[in-house]
Structures are given as structure tokens and as C-alpha cells.
C-alpha positions as semicolon CSV with decimal commas, in nm:
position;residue;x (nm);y (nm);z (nm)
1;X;-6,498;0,891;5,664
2;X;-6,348;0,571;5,504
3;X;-6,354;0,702;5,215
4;X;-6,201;1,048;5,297
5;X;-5,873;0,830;5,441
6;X;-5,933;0,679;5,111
7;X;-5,843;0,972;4,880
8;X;-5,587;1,084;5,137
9;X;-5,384;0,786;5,110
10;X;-5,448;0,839;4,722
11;X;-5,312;1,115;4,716
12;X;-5,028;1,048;4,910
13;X;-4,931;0,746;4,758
14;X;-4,930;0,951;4,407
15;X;-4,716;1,250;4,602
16;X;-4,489;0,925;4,708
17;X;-4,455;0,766;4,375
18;X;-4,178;1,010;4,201
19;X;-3,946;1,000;4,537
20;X;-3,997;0,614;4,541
21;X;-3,933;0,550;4,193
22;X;-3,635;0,813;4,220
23;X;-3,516;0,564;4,487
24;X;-3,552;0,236;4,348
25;X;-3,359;0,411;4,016
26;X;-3,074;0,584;4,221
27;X;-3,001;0,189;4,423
28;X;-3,061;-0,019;4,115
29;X;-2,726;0,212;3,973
30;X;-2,557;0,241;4,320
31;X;-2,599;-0,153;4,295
32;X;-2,481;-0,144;3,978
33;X;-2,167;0,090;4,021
34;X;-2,095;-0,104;4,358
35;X;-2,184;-0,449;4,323
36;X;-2,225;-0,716;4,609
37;X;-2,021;-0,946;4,617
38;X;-2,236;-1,206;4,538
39;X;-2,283;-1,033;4,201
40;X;-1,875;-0,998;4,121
41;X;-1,878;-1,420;4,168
């Protein structure tokens, strides 16, 4: 069974990957076009 979660989570991690790394891309630039103001010092 553990191993059934196992290659669920797998697989769902790998479905996850693109929409997290999408994420991660689109803040890093919304960071970048609107910078904290600890980054403007």
C-alpha cells in the first residue's frame, strides 16, 4: 500500500513541478519589477 501512496505522490509531485516552477519564475520577476524596499536601499 506504501508503496502505491508512493507513486501517487510521484506522480503528483511531477504533475506539480511545471505550476511550481511557473510560480517561483512569475514572483522572482514580480520581485524584480516591484522590489521591496529593502532591495531599493
Amino acid at each position: 500500500a506504501s508503496r502505491e501512496l508512493n507513486s501517487i505522490a510521484t506522480q503528483l509531485i511531477e504533475d506539480l513541478d511545471p505550476l511550481r516552477k511557473a510560480f517561483l519564475t512569475r514572483s522572482r520577476d514580480e520581485c524584480l519589477k516591484h522590489p521591496p524596499s529593502y532591495f531599493t536601499l
